[in-house]
PDB file of C-alpha atoms and ligand atoms in Angstrom:
ATOM      1  CA  MET A   1      76.556 -72.167  40.278  1.00 96.00           C
ATOM      2  CA  ARG A   2      74.993 -69.575  42.584  1.00 97.00           C
ATOM      3  CA  VAL A   3      74.975 -65.859  41.859  1.00 98.00           C
ATOM      4  CA  LYS A   4      73.924 -63.244  44.392  1.00 98.00           C
ATOM      5  CA  ILE A   5      73.465 -59.551  43.662  1.00 98.00           C
ATOM      6  CA  ILE A   6      74.935 -57.868  46.733  1.00 98.00           C
ATOM      7  CA  GLY A   7      74.828 -54.296  45.380  1.00 98.00           C
ATOM      8  CA  SER A   8      72.519 -53.109  42.598  1.00 99.00           C
ATOM      9  CA  ALA A   9      72.956 -49.309  42.666  1.00 98.00           C
ATOM     10  CA  ALA A  10      75.451 -47.224  40.689  1.00 98.00           C
ATOM     11  CA  GLY A  11      78.178 -45.101  42.287  1.00 98.00           C
ATOM     12  CA  GLY A  12      76.814 -43.167  45.267  1.00 98.00           C
ATOM     13  CA  GLY A  13      74.260 -45.867  46.124  1.00 98.00           C
ATOM     14  CA  PHE A  14      70.570 -45.301  46.725  1.00 98.00           C
ATOM     15  CA  PRO A  15      69.835 -43.047  48.503  1.00 98.00           C
ATOM     16  CA  GLN A  16      73.108 -41.176  47.880  1.00 98.00           C
ATOM     17  CA  TRP A  17      74.472 -39.380  50.953  1.00 98.00           C
ATOM     18  CA  ASN A  18      74.062 -35.822  49.621  1.00 98.00           C
ATOM     19  CA  CYS A  19      71.141 -36.336  47.244  1.00 98.00           C
ATOM     20  CA  ASN A  20      67.813 -34.650  47.775  1.00 97.00           C
ATOM     21  CA  TYR A  21      66.288 -35.670  44.426  1.00 98.00           C
ATOM     22  CA  ARG A  22      62.768 -37.094  44.767  1.00 98.00           C
ATOM     23  CA  LEU A  23      63.932 -40.709  44.424  1.00 98.00           C
ATOM     24  CA  SER A  24      66.594 -40.521  47.139  1.00 98.00           C
ATOM     25  CA  ARG A  25      64.035 -38.765  49.347  1.00 98.00           C
ATOM     26  CA  ALA A  26      61.484 -41.502  48.653  1.00 98.00           C
ATOM     27  CA  ALA A  27      64.025 -44.208  49.524  1.00 98.00           C
ATOM     28  CA  ARG A  28      64.938 -42.374  52.738  1.00 98.00           C
ATOM     29  CA  THR A  29      61.338 -42.012  53.857  1.00 98.00           C
ATOM     30  CA  GLY A  30      60.513 -45.642  53.063  1.00 97.00           C
ATOM     31  CA  MET A  31      58.002 -44.951  50.290  1.00 98.00           C
ATOM     32  CA  PRO A  32      56.414 -48.269  49.203  1.00 98.00           C
ATOM     33  CA  GLY A  33      58.017 -49.665  46.041  1.00 98.00           C
ATOM     34  CA  VAL A  34      61.223 -47.653  46.439  1.00 98.00           C
ATOM     35  CA  HIS A  35      63.935 -49.800  48.018  1.00 98.00           C
ATOM     36  CA  PRO A  36      67.383 -48.619  49.114  1.00 98.00           C
ATOM     37  CA  ARG A  37      70.300 -50.247  47.305  1.00 98.00           C
ATOM     38  CA  THR A  38      74.029 -50.531  47.945  1.00 99.00           C
ATOM     39  CA  GLN A  39      76.721 -50.002  45.325  1.00 98.00           C
ATOM     40  CA  SER A  40      77.512 -52.236  42.377  1.00 97.00           C
ATOM     41  CA  SER A  41      78.780 -55.740  43.159  1.00 98.00           C
ATOM     42  CA  ILE A  42      77.818 -59.394  42.727  1.00 99.00           C
ATOM     43  CA  ALA A  43      79.061 -62.636  44.278  1.00 98.00           C
ATOM     44  CA  ALA A  44      79.260 -66.051  42.609  1.00 98.00           C
ATOM     45  CA  SER A  45      80.005 -69.529  43.890  1.00 98.00           C
ATOM     46  CA  ALA A  46      80.526 -72.867  42.164  1.00 97.00           C
ATOM     47  CA  ASP A  47      80.255 -74.950  45.350  1.00 95.00           C
ATOM     48  CA  GLY A  48      78.204 -72.755  47.712  1.00 95.00           C
ATOM     49  CA  THR A  49      81.202 -72.515  50.061  1.00 97.00           C
ATOM     50  CA  GLY A  50      83.859 -70.391  48.379  1.00 98.00           C
ATOM     51  CA  TRP A  51      82.774 -67.124  46.777  1.00 98.00           C
ATOM     52  CA  VAL A  52      84.205 -64.818  44.146  1.00 98.00           C
ATOM     53  CA  LEU A  53      83.206 -61.165  44.248  1.00 99.00           C
ATOM     54  CA  PHE A  54      82.821 -59.202  41.062  1.00 99.00           C
ATOM     55  CA  ASN A  55      83.806 -55.668  42.078  1.00 98.00           C
ATOM     56  CA  ALA A  56      84.425 -54.454  45.618  1.00 99.00           C
ATOM     57  CA  SER A  57      82.104 -51.594  46.439  1.00 98.00           C
ATOM     58  CA  PRO A  58      82.514 -48.960  49.157  1.00 98.00           C
ATOM     59  CA  ASP A  59      79.503 -50.657  50.817  1.00 99.00           C
ATOM     60  CA  ILE A  60      81.247 -54.025  51.087  1.00 98.00           C
ATOM     61  CA  ARG A  61      81.163 -54.133  54.880  1.00 98.00           C
ATOM     62  CA  GLN A  62      77.374 -53.718  54.874  1.00 98.00           C
ATOM     63  CA  GLN A  63      77.036 -56.180  51.982  1.00 98.00           C
ATOM     64  CA  ILE A  64      78.972 -58.864  53.885  1.00 98.00           C
ATOM     65  CA  ALA A  65      76.906 -58.144  57.003  1.00 98.00           C
ATOM     66  CA  GLN A  66      73.756 -58.784  54.943  1.00 98.00           C
ATOM     67  CA  ALA A  67      75.037 -62.018  53.326  1.00 98.00           C
ATOM     68  CA  PRO A  68      75.730 -64.902  55.762  1.00 98.00           C
ATOM     69  CA  GLU A  69      77.429 -66.855  52.966  1.00 98.00           C
ATOM     70  CA  LEU A  70      80.145 -64.168  52.776  1.00 98.00           C
ATOM     71  CA  GLN A  71      80.870 -64.278  56.518  1.00 98.00           C
ATOM     72  CA  PRO A  72      83.375 -66.545  58.331  1.00 98.00           C
ATOM     73  CA  ALA A  73      81.807 -69.986  58.955  1.00 96.00           C
ATOM     74  CA  ALA A  74      81.153 -70.818  62.625  1.00 96.00           C
ATOM     75  CA  ASP A  75      83.730 -73.633  62.613  1.00 96.00           C
ATOM     76  CA  ALA A  76      86.327 -71.733  60.556  1.00 97.00           C
ATOM     77  CA  PRO A  77      89.688 -70.499  61.947  1.00 97.00           C
ATOM     78  CA  LEU A  78      89.830 -67.334  64.071  1.00 97.00           C
ATOM     79  CA  ARG A  79      90.489 -65.231  60.984  1.00 97.00           C
ATOM     80  CA  SER A  80      88.855 -66.494  57.805  1.00 98.00           C
ATOM     81  CA  THR A  81      86.625 -65.627  54.883  1.00 98.00           C
ATOM     82  CA  PRO A  82      84.721 -67.552  52.239  1.00 98.00           C
ATOM     83  CA  ILE A  83      85.765 -64.797  49.762  1.00 98.00           C
ATOM     84  CA  ARG A  84      88.430 -66.426  47.611  1.00 98.00           C
ATOM     85  CA  ALA A  85      88.931 -63.774  44.933  1.00 99.00           C
ATOM     86  CA  VAL A  86      87.754 -60.394  43.656  1.00 99.00           C
ATOM     87  CA  VAL A  87      87.400 -59.736  39.925  1.00 98.00           C
ATOM     88  CA  LEU A  88      87.321 -56.052  38.906  1.00 98.00           C
ATOM     89  CA  THR A  89      85.473 -54.781  35.830  1.00 98.00           C
ATOM     90  CA  ASN A  90      86.960 -51.277  35.927  1.00 98.00           C
ATOM     91  CA  ALA A  91      88.755 -48.883  38.281  1.00 98.00           C
ATOM     92  CA  ASP A  92      85.736 -46.753  39.205  1.00 98.00           C
ATOM     93  CA  VAL A  93      85.491 -45.813  42.872  1.00 98.00           C
ATOM     94  CA  ASP A  94      82.283 -47.845  43.252  1.00 98.00           C
ATOM     95  CA  HIS A  95      84.142 -50.951  42.061  1.00 98.00           C
ATOM     96  CA  ILE A  96      87.521 -50.790  43.813  1.00 98.00           C
ATOM     97  CA  ALA A  97      87.200 -48.733  47.011  1.00 98.00           C
ATOM     98  CA  GLY A  98      85.855 -51.768  48.891  1.00 98.00           C
ATOM     99  CA  LEU A  99      89.228 -53.469  48.503  1.00 98.00           C
ATOM    100  CA  LEU A 100      90.493 -51.185  51.264  1.00 98.00           C
ATOM    101  CA  SER A 101      87.939 -52.711  53.661  1.00 98.00           C
ATOM    102  CA  LEU A 102      89.314 -56.187  52.909  1.00 98.00           C
ATOM    103  CA  ARG A 103      92.684 -55.445  54.570  1.00 97.00           C
ATOM    104  CA  GLU A 104      93.789 -57.391  57.738  1.00 95.00           C
ATOM    105  CA  ARG A 105      96.352 -59.664  56.016  1.00 96.00           C
ATOM    106  CA  GLN A 106      93.647 -62.030  54.821  1.00 98.00           C
ATOM    107  CA  PRO A 107      94.611 -63.985  51.681  1.00 98.00           C
ATOM    108  CA  PHE A 108      92.444 -63.729  48.547  1.00 98.00           C
ATOM    109  CA  ALA A 109      93.286 -63.003  44.910  1.00 98.00           C
ATOM    110  CA  ILE A 110      92.567 -59.925  42.796  1.00 98.00           C
ATOM    111  CA  TYR A 111      91.936 -60.278  39.049  1.00 98.00           C
ATOM    112  CA  ALA A 112      91.857 -57.245  36.739  1.00 98.00           C
ATOM    113  CA  THR A 113      92.975 -55.925  33.370  1.00 97.00           C
ATOM    114  CA  ALA A 114      96.386 -54.303  32.846  1.00 97.00           C
ATOM    115  CA  GLN A 115      94.805 -50.838  33.074  1.00 96.00           C
ATOM    116  CA  VAL A 116      93.029 -51.522  36.361  1.00 98.00           C
ATOM    117  CA  LEU A 117      96.099 -53.247  37.855  1.00 98.00           C
ATOM    118  CA  ALA A 118      98.134 -50.161  36.884  1.00 98.00           C
ATOM    119  CA  THR A 119      95.689 -47.952  38.798  1.00 98.00           C
ATOM    120  CA  LEU A 120      95.998 -50.129  41.927  1.00 98.00           C
ATOM    121  CA  GLU A 121      99.777 -50.014  41.530  1.00 98.00           C
ATOM    122  CA  ALA A 122      99.814 -46.235  41.111  1.00 97.00           C
ATOM    123  CA  ASN A 123      97.791 -45.619  44.281  1.00 97.00           C
ATOM    124  CA  SER A 124      99.913 -46.774  47.202  1.00 98.00           C
ATOM    125  CA  ILE A 125      96.952 -46.922  49.595  1.00 98.00           C
ATOM    126  CA  PHE A 126      96.086 -50.270  47.958  1.00 98.00           C
ATOM    127  CA  ASN A 127      99.320 -51.639  49.430  1.00 98.00           C
ATOM    128  CA  VAL A 128      97.274 -52.201  52.608  1.00 98.00           C
ATOM    129  CA  LEU A 129      96.637 -55.383  50.628  1.00 98.00           C
ATOM    130  CA  ASP A 130     100.211 -56.683  50.571  1.00 97.00           C
ATOM    131  CA  PRO A 131     100.656 -58.328  47.142  1.00 97.00           C
ATOM    132  CA  ALA A 132     102.580 -61.132  48.878  1.00 98.00           C
ATOM    133  CA  ILE A 133      99.336 -62.050  50.695  1.00 98.00           C
ATOM    134  CA  VAL A 134      96.769 -60.767  48.195  1.00 98.00           C
ATOM    135  CA  PRO A 135      98.194 -61.587  44.741  1.00 98.00           C
ATOM    136  CA  ARG A 136      97.162 -59.369  41.821  1.00 98.00           C
ATOM    137  CA  ARG A 137      96.613 -61.323  38.643  1.00 98.00           C
ATOM    138  CA  LEU A 138      96.134 -60.221  35.057  1.00 97.00           C
ATOM    139  CA  LEU A 139      92.753 -60.933  33.568  1.00 96.00           C
ATOM    140  CA  ALA A 140      93.874 -61.555  30.030  1.00 89.00           C
ATOM    141  CA  PRO A 141      91.324 -60.339  27.477  1.00 82.00           C
ATOM    142  CA  THR A 142      89.332 -62.920  25.500  1.00 74.00           C
ATOM    143  CA  GLU A 143      90.810 -65.923  27.344  1.00 78.00           C
ATOM    144  CA  GLU A 144      88.657 -68.041  29.649  1.00 93.00           C
ATOM    145  CA  MET A 145      90.438 -68.163  33.003  1.00 96.00           C
ATOM    146  CA  ALA A 146      89.952 -70.485  35.956  1.00 97.00           C
ATOM    147  CA  ILE A 147      89.665 -68.211  38.994  1.00 98.00           C
ATOM    148  CA  ARG A 148      91.966 -69.377  41.795  1.00 98.00           C
ATOM    149  CA  ASP A 149      92.350 -68.359  45.423  1.00 98.00           C
ATOM    150  CA  ALA A 150      95.539 -66.796  46.810  1.00 98.00           C
ATOM    151  CA  ASP A 151      97.188 -70.225  47.123  1.00 98.00           C
ATOM    152  CA  GLY A 152      96.318 -71.219  43.577  1.00 98.00           C
ATOM    153  CA  HIS A 153      93.447 -73.581  44.397  1.00 98.00           C
ATOM    154  CA  PRO A 154      90.677 -73.397  41.791  1.00 98.00           C
ATOM    155  CA  THR A 155      87.382 -71.874  42.953  1.00 98.00           C
ATOM    156  CA  GLY A 156      85.467 -73.847  40.331  1.00 97.00           C
ATOM    157  CA  LEU A 157      84.529 -70.623  38.532  1.00 97.00           C
ATOM    158  CA  VAL A 158      85.700 -69.731  35.070  1.00 97.00           C
ATOM    159  CA  VAL A 159      85.690 -66.150  33.812  1.00 97.00           C
ATOM    160  CA  GLY A 160      85.955 -64.901  30.273  1.00 97.00           C
ATOM    161  CA  SER A 161      86.581 -61.170  29.972  1.00 97.00           C
ATOM    162  CA  PHE A 162      86.081 -58.811  27.065  1.00 96.00           C
ATOM    163  CA  ALA A 163      86.528 -55.092  26.589  1.00 95.00           C
ATOM    164  CA  VAL A 164      83.320 -53.101  26.157  1.00 96.00           C
ATOM    165  CA  PRO A 165      82.891 -49.496  25.033  1.00 95.00           C
ATOM    166  CA  GLY A 166      83.344 -47.435  28.187  1.00 95.00           C
ATOM    167  CA  LYS A 167      85.465 -44.760  29.723  1.00 94.00           C
ATOM    168  CA  VAL A 168      88.491 -44.288  31.962  1.00 95.00           C
ATOM    169  CA  ALA A 169      87.602 -43.766  35.650  1.00 96.00           C
ATOM    170  CA  LEU A 170      86.347 -40.282  36.512  1.00 94.00           C
ATOM    171  CA  TYR A 171      89.445 -39.450  38.591  1.00 95.00           C
ATOM    172  CA  LEU A 172      91.702 -40.399  35.661  1.00 95.00           C
ATOM    173  CA  GLU A 173      90.089 -37.787  33.424  1.00 94.00           C
ATOM    174  CA  GLN A 174      92.323 -34.741  33.150  1.00 87.00           C
ATOM    175  CA  ARG A 175      90.940 -31.833  35.098  1.00 80.00           C
ATOM    176  CA  ASP A 176      92.150 -29.267  32.561  1.00 83.00           C
ATOM    177  CA  HIS A 177      90.278 -30.968  29.696  1.00 85.00           C
ATOM    178  CA  PRO A 178      86.720 -31.307  31.015  1.00 77.00           C
ATOM    179  CA  GLY A 179      85.205 -31.385  27.518  1.00 80.00           C
ATOM    180  CA  ALA A 180      87.586 -33.994  26.126  1.00 87.00           C
ATOM    181  CA  ASP A 181      86.552 -37.465  25.045  1.00 87.00           C
ATOM    182  CA  PHE A 182      87.709 -39.979  27.652  1.00 89.00           C
ATOM    183  CA  SER A 183      86.023 -42.962  26.094  1.00 90.00           C
ATOM    184  CA  SER A 184      87.917 -46.240  25.886  1.00 90.00           C
ATOM    185  CA  ASP A 185      87.231 -49.651  24.446  1.00 92.00           C
ATOM    186  CA  THR A 186      90.615 -51.179  25.158  1.00 90.00           C
ATOM    187  CA  GLY A 187      90.076 -52.664  28.604  1.00 92.00           C
ATOM    188  CA  ASP A 188      89.481 -49.739  30.969  1.00 95.00           C
ATOM    189  CA  THR A 189      86.002 -51.256  31.224  1.00 96.00           C
ATOM    190  CA  ILE A 190      85.253 -54.929  30.692  1.00 97.00           C
ATOM    191  CA  GLY A 191      82.342 -57.309  30.757  1.00 97.00           C
ATOM    192  CA  VAL A 192      82.699 -60.809  32.153  1.00 98.00           C
ATOM    193  CA  ARG A 193      81.195 -64.186  31.323  1.00 97.00           C
ATOM    194  CA  ILE A 194      80.933 -66.231  34.509  1.00 98.00           C
ATOM    195  CA  SER A 195      80.438 -69.992  34.495  1.00 97.00           C
ATOM    196  CA  SER A 196      81.362 -72.986  36.610  1.00 95.00           C
ATOM    197  CA  VAL A 197      83.889 -75.542  35.397  1.00 91.00           C
ATOM    198  CA  ASP A 198      81.275 -78.266  35.181  1.00 82.00           C
ATOM    199  CA  GLY A 199      78.253 -76.132  34.281  1.00 77.00           C
ATOM    200  CA  ARG A 200      76.655 -75.238  30.998  1.00 79.00           C
ATOM    201  CA  ALA A 201      74.991 -71.956  31.907  1.00 87.00           C
ATOM    202  CA  ALA A 202      76.905 -68.701  31.790  1.00 94.00           C
ATOM    203  CA  VAL A 203      76.008 -65.389  33.370  1.00 98.00           C
ATOM    204  CA  PHE A 204      77.194 -62.169  31.760  1.00 98.00           C
ATOM    205  CA  TYR A 205      77.932 -59.263  34.097  1.00 98.00           C
ATOM    206  CA  ILE A 206      78.403 -55.900  32.366  1.00 98.00           C
ATOM    207  CA  PRO A 207      77.786 -53.091  34.879  1.00 98.00           C
ATOM    208  CA  GLY A 208      79.224 -50.389  32.613  1.00 98.00           C
ATOM    209  CA  CYS A 209      78.800 -50.168  28.850  1.00 98.00           C
ATOM    210  CA  ALA A 210      78.572 -47.132  26.592  1.00 97.00           C
ATOM    211  CA  ARG A 211      77.285 -48.768  23.395  1.00 97.00           C
ATOM    212  CA  ILE A 212      75.900 -52.016  22.050  1.00 97.00           C
ATOM    213  CA  ASP A 213      77.731 -53.084  18.927  1.00 95.00           C
ATOM    214  CA  ALA A 214      77.523 -56.165  16.704  1.00 96.00           C
ATOM    215  CA  ALA A 215      80.361 -57.909  18.563  1.00 95.00           C
ATOM    216  CA  LEU A 216      78.573 -57.580  21.900  1.00 97.00           C
ATOM    217  CA  ARG A 217      75.237 -58.722  20.440  1.00 97.00           C
ATOM    218  CA  ALA A 218      76.922 -61.808  18.981  1.00 97.00           C
ATOM    219  CA  ARG A 219      78.664 -62.561  22.262  1.00 96.00           C
ATOM    220  CA  LEU A 220      75.416 -62.361  24.249  1.00 97.00           C
ATOM    221  CA  ALA A 221      73.379 -64.578  21.928  1.00 95.00           C
ATOM    222  CA  ASP A 222      71.951 -67.577  23.830  1.00 92.00           C
ATOM    223  CA  ALA A 223      73.079 -66.281  27.248  1.00 94.00           C
ATOM    224  CA  ALA A 224      71.275 -67.819  30.226  1.00 96.00           C
ATOM    225  CA  CYS A 225      71.370 -64.515  32.088  1.00 98.00           C
ATOM    226  CA  LEU A 226      72.570 -60.978  31.449  1.00 98.00           C
ATOM    227  CA  LEU A 227      73.226 -58.446  34.212  1.00 98.00           C
ATOM    228  CA  PHE A 228      73.573 -55.199  32.303  1.00 98.00           C
ATOM    229  CA  ASP A 229      74.321 -51.496  32.806  1.00 98.00           C
ATOM    230  CA  GLY A 230      71.079 -49.866  33.986  1.00 98.00           C
ATOM    231  CA  THR A 231      72.589 -46.579  35.115  1.00 98.00           C
ATOM    232  CA  VAL A 232      70.144 -44.223  33.407  1.00 98.00           C
ATOM    233  CA  TYR A 233      66.736 -44.578  31.777  1.00 98.00           C
ATOM    234  CA  THR A 234      67.205 -41.584  29.460  1.00 98.00           C
ATOM    235  CA  ASP A 235      70.542 -40.181  28.325  1.00 98.00           C
ATOM    236  CA  ASP A 236      69.895 -36.641  29.648  1.00 98.00           C
ATOM    237  CA  GLU A 237      68.317 -37.807  32.903  1.00 98.00           C
ATOM    238  CA  MET A 238      70.841 -36.229  35.275  1.00 97.00           C
ATOM    239  CA  ILE A 239      70.481 -32.902  33.469  1.00 98.00           C
ATOM    240  CA  THR A 240      66.666 -32.878  33.553  1.00 97.00           C
ATOM    241  CA  ALA A 241      66.772 -33.963  37.217  1.00 97.00           C
ATOM    242  CA  ARG A 242      69.071 -30.926  37.707  1.00 97.00           C
ATOM    243  CA  VAL A 243      71.604 -32.929  39.708  1.00 96.00           C
ATOM    244  CA  GLY A 244      74.423 -32.823  37.135  1.00 95.00           C
ATOM    245  CA  GLN A 245      75.609 -31.640  33.730  1.00 95.00           C
ATOM    246  CA  LYS A 246      76.624 -34.950  32.210  1.00 95.00           C
ATOM    247  CA  THR A 247      74.740 -37.246  29.872  1.00 96.00           C
ATOM    248  CA  GLY A 248      74.836 -41.002  30.358  1.00 97.00           C
ATOM    249  CA  ALA A 249      76.990 -41.237  27.227  1.00 96.00           C
ATOM    250  CA  ARG A 250      79.532 -38.803  28.684  1.00 95.00           C
ATOM    251  CA  MET A 251      79.735 -41.030  31.778  1.00 96.00           C
ATOM    252  CA  GLY A 252      80.249 -44.155  29.658  1.00 97.00           C
ATOM    253  CA  HIS A 253      76.743 -45.526  30.229  1.00 98.00           C
ATOM    254  CA  ILE A 254      74.163 -46.344  27.547  1.00 98.00           C
ATOM    255  CA  ALA A 255      70.568 -45.380  28.402  1.00 98.00           C
ATOM    256  CA  MET A 256      67.856 -48.033  28.799  1.00 98.00           C
ATOM    257  CA  SER A 257      65.311 -46.257  26.595  1.00 98.00           C
ATOM    258  CA  GLY A 258      65.375 -44.754  23.119  1.00 98.00           C
ATOM    259  CA  GLU A 259      66.396 -45.977  19.690  1.00 97.00           C
ATOM    260  CA  ALA A 260      70.065 -46.135  20.675  1.00 96.00           C
ATOM    261  CA  GLY A 261      69.256 -47.581  24.097  1.00 98.00           C
ATOM    262  CA  SER A 262      69.947 -51.026  25.521  1.00 98.00           C
ATOM    263  CA  ILE A 263      66.339 -52.266  25.485  1.00 98.00           C
ATOM    264  CA  ALA A 264      66.106 -51.661  21.732  1.00 98.00           C
ATOM    265  CA  GLY A 265      69.704 -52.718  21.070  1.00 98.00           C
ATOM    266  CA  LEU A 266      69.239 -56.148  22.657  1.00 98.00           C
ATOM    267  CA  ALA A 267      65.551 -56.701  21.840  1.00 98.00           C
ATOM    268  CA  ASP A 268      66.179 -59.382  19.206  1.00 97.00           C
ATOM    269  CA  VAL A 269      69.104 -61.092  20.964  1.00 98.00           C
ATOM    270  CA  LYS A 270      68.112 -64.427  22.488  1.00 97.00           C
ATOM    271  CA  ILE A 271      68.842 -64.023  26.212  1.00 97.00           C
ATOM    272  CA  ALA A 272      66.901 -66.168  28.687  1.00 97.00           C
ATOM    273  CA  ARG A 273      66.899 -63.674  31.542  1.00 98.00           C
ATOM    274  CA  ARG A 274      67.843 -59.979  31.377  1.00 98.00           C
ATOM    275  CA  ILE A 275      68.360 -57.835  34.448  1.00 98.00           C
ATOM    276  CA  PHE A 276      69.384 -54.185  34.817  1.00 99.00           C
ATOM    277  CA  ILE A 277      72.040 -53.514  37.457  1.00 98.00           C
ATOM    278  CA  HIS A 278      74.249 -50.523  38.480  1.00 98.00           C
ATOM    279  CA  ILE A 279      71.176 -48.282  38.681  1.00 98.00           C
ATOM    280  CA  ASN A 280      71.729 -44.585  39.322  1.00 98.00           C
ATOM    281  CA  ASN A 281      69.751 -42.674  41.944  1.00 98.00           C
ATOM    282  CA  THR A 282      68.153 -40.568  39.195  1.00 98.00           C
ATOM    283  CA  ASN A 283      66.719 -43.556  37.306  1.00 98.00           C
ATOM    284  CA  PRO A 284      62.891 -43.593  37.526  1.00 98.00           C
ATOM    285  CA  VAL A 285      62.796 -47.413  37.324  1.00 99.00           C
ATOM    286  CA  LEU A 286      63.878 -47.386  40.986  1.00 99.00           C
ATOM    287  CA  ASP A 287      60.237 -46.555  41.728  1.00 98.00           C
ATOM    288  CA  GLU A 288      58.333 -49.811  41.174  1.00 98.00           C
ATOM    289  CA  ASN A 289      55.152 -47.809  40.660  1.00 98.00           C
ATOM    290  CA  SER A 290      56.551 -45.678  37.830  1.00 98.00           C
ATOM    291  CA  ALA A 291      55.599 -45.869  34.150  1.00 98.00           C
ATOM    292  CA  GLU A 292      59.288 -46.408  33.336  1.00 98.00           C
ATOM    293  CA  HIS A 293      59.474 -49.440  35.637  1.00 98.00           C
ATOM    294  CA  ALA A 294      56.390 -50.869  33.930  1.00 98.00           C
ATOM    295  CA  ALA A 295      57.896 -50.187  30.486  1.00 98.00           C
ATOM    296  CA  VAL A 296      61.124 -51.984  31.371  1.00 98.00           C
ATOM    297  CA  ARG A 297      59.201 -54.996  32.700  1.00 98.00           C
ATOM    298  CA  ALA A 298      56.972 -55.050  29.619  1.00 98.00           C
ATOM    299  CA  ALA A 299      60.126 -55.174  27.480  1.00 98.00           C
ATOM    300  CA  GLY A 300      61.184 -58.350  29.292  1.00 98.00           C
ATOM    301  CA  TRP A 301      63.726 -56.849  31.681  1.00 98.00           C
ATOM    302  CA  GLU A 302      63.990 -57.137  35.460  1.00 98.00           C
ATOM    303  CA  VAL A 303      65.341 -54.433  37.748  1.00 98.00           C
ATOM    304  CA  ALA A 304      67.958 -55.793  40.167  1.00 98.00           C
ATOM    305  CA  SER A 305      67.621 -55.310  43.890  1.00 98.00           C
ATOM    306  CA  ASP A 306      70.068 -56.147  46.656  1.00 98.00           C
ATOM    307  CA  GLY A 307      69.904 -59.747  47.825  1.00 98.00           C
ATOM    308  CA  MET A 308      68.536 -61.165  44.545  1.00 98.00           C
ATOM    309  CA  GLU A 309      69.784 -64.717  44.060  1.00 98.00           C
ATOM    310  CA  MET A 310      70.008 -66.994  41.058  1.00 97.00           C
ATOM    311  CA  GLU A 311      70.968 -70.602  40.620  1.00 96.00           C
ATOM    312  CA  PHE A 312      72.270 -72.151  37.401  1.00 94.00           C
TER     313      PHE A 312
HETATM  314  C1  MLT B   1      80.396 -44.567  36.891  1.00 79.40           C
HETATM  315  O1  MLT B   1      79.888 -45.673  36.870  1.00 79.40           O
HETATM  316  O2  MLT B   1      80.249 -43.780  35.944  1.00 79.40           O
HETATM  317  C2  MLT B   1      81.241 -44.177  38.059  1.00 79.40           C
HETATM  318  O3  MLT B   1      81.073 -45.085  39.097  1.00 79.40           O
HETATM  319  C3  MLT B   1      80.968 -42.780  38.454  1.00 79.40           C
HETATM  320  C4  MLT B   1      81.685 -42.395  39.704  1.00 79.40           C
HETATM  321  O4  MLT B   1      82.919 -42.504  39.779  1.00 79.40           O
HETATM  322  O5  MLT B   1      81.021 -41.960  40.659  1.00 79.40           O
HETATM  323 MN1   MN B   2      79.883 -46.936  38.578  1.00 79.40          MN
END
């Protein structure tokens, strides 16, 4: 099985279009050790030919342009794609807006939870992907599912999905209740376990997670690779950077650092390779020369960048 990180930044990307914080500025000016990143998505393949995307980011056109394996093969029909299916982990803009760029009556399959399918259904713009051509399939919680293309042919990938503590999408929060608790652990946000039918190794992809509980720790034990929510380094980071009023927790994202953070929470879980992904443009680990980047590396974590590839 091959896994390729095609987008390692959180919503907004890095640099973000309207952001003048020091990190976005550094990325824009090409400061050494500060690399631009596109928004949250990975691709996996069991056979190196057909690919399944996990999330469809607003940067998908650029991501396909940067990944030859996601482009039509030279000897393929006039209209074709190696992308067989898209699995969605929530309905956030950074994870579903790219679906709109995949229009053109090209068959592939969409897999998502009941909540995320309901959001696609409720927003008629997604009908640019005619369900008769692009079937929408329910990703049933806890079951391992063989991912199939639009015609029902297996891709060779198997996905297990599980709800994680998270939040409804920002645009589903009610405007008149800004202080309310919009957290959810019933499938608005999921993690996925990706493996190939014939393989032993599984990769966990969890780009959004608000808390690490005993169930998640047990599930991750002995994982070959974990790609985990690296949105913020400290919970109040966006506030201290003066770019926003929300904590990581309020956005449904656990911080990397601190007693309640992900580094501490997973420190004694046996995971062969651990990589932070979905990194926000305020997170100091984006600067490879920062103390925070060094601390994360010393704790045994890697920081994802676009184009990173893994083979299992
Ligand atoms: C998130 O991960 O919290 C969302 O992508 C935020 C957003 O909608 O911009
Ligand atoms: Mn996001």
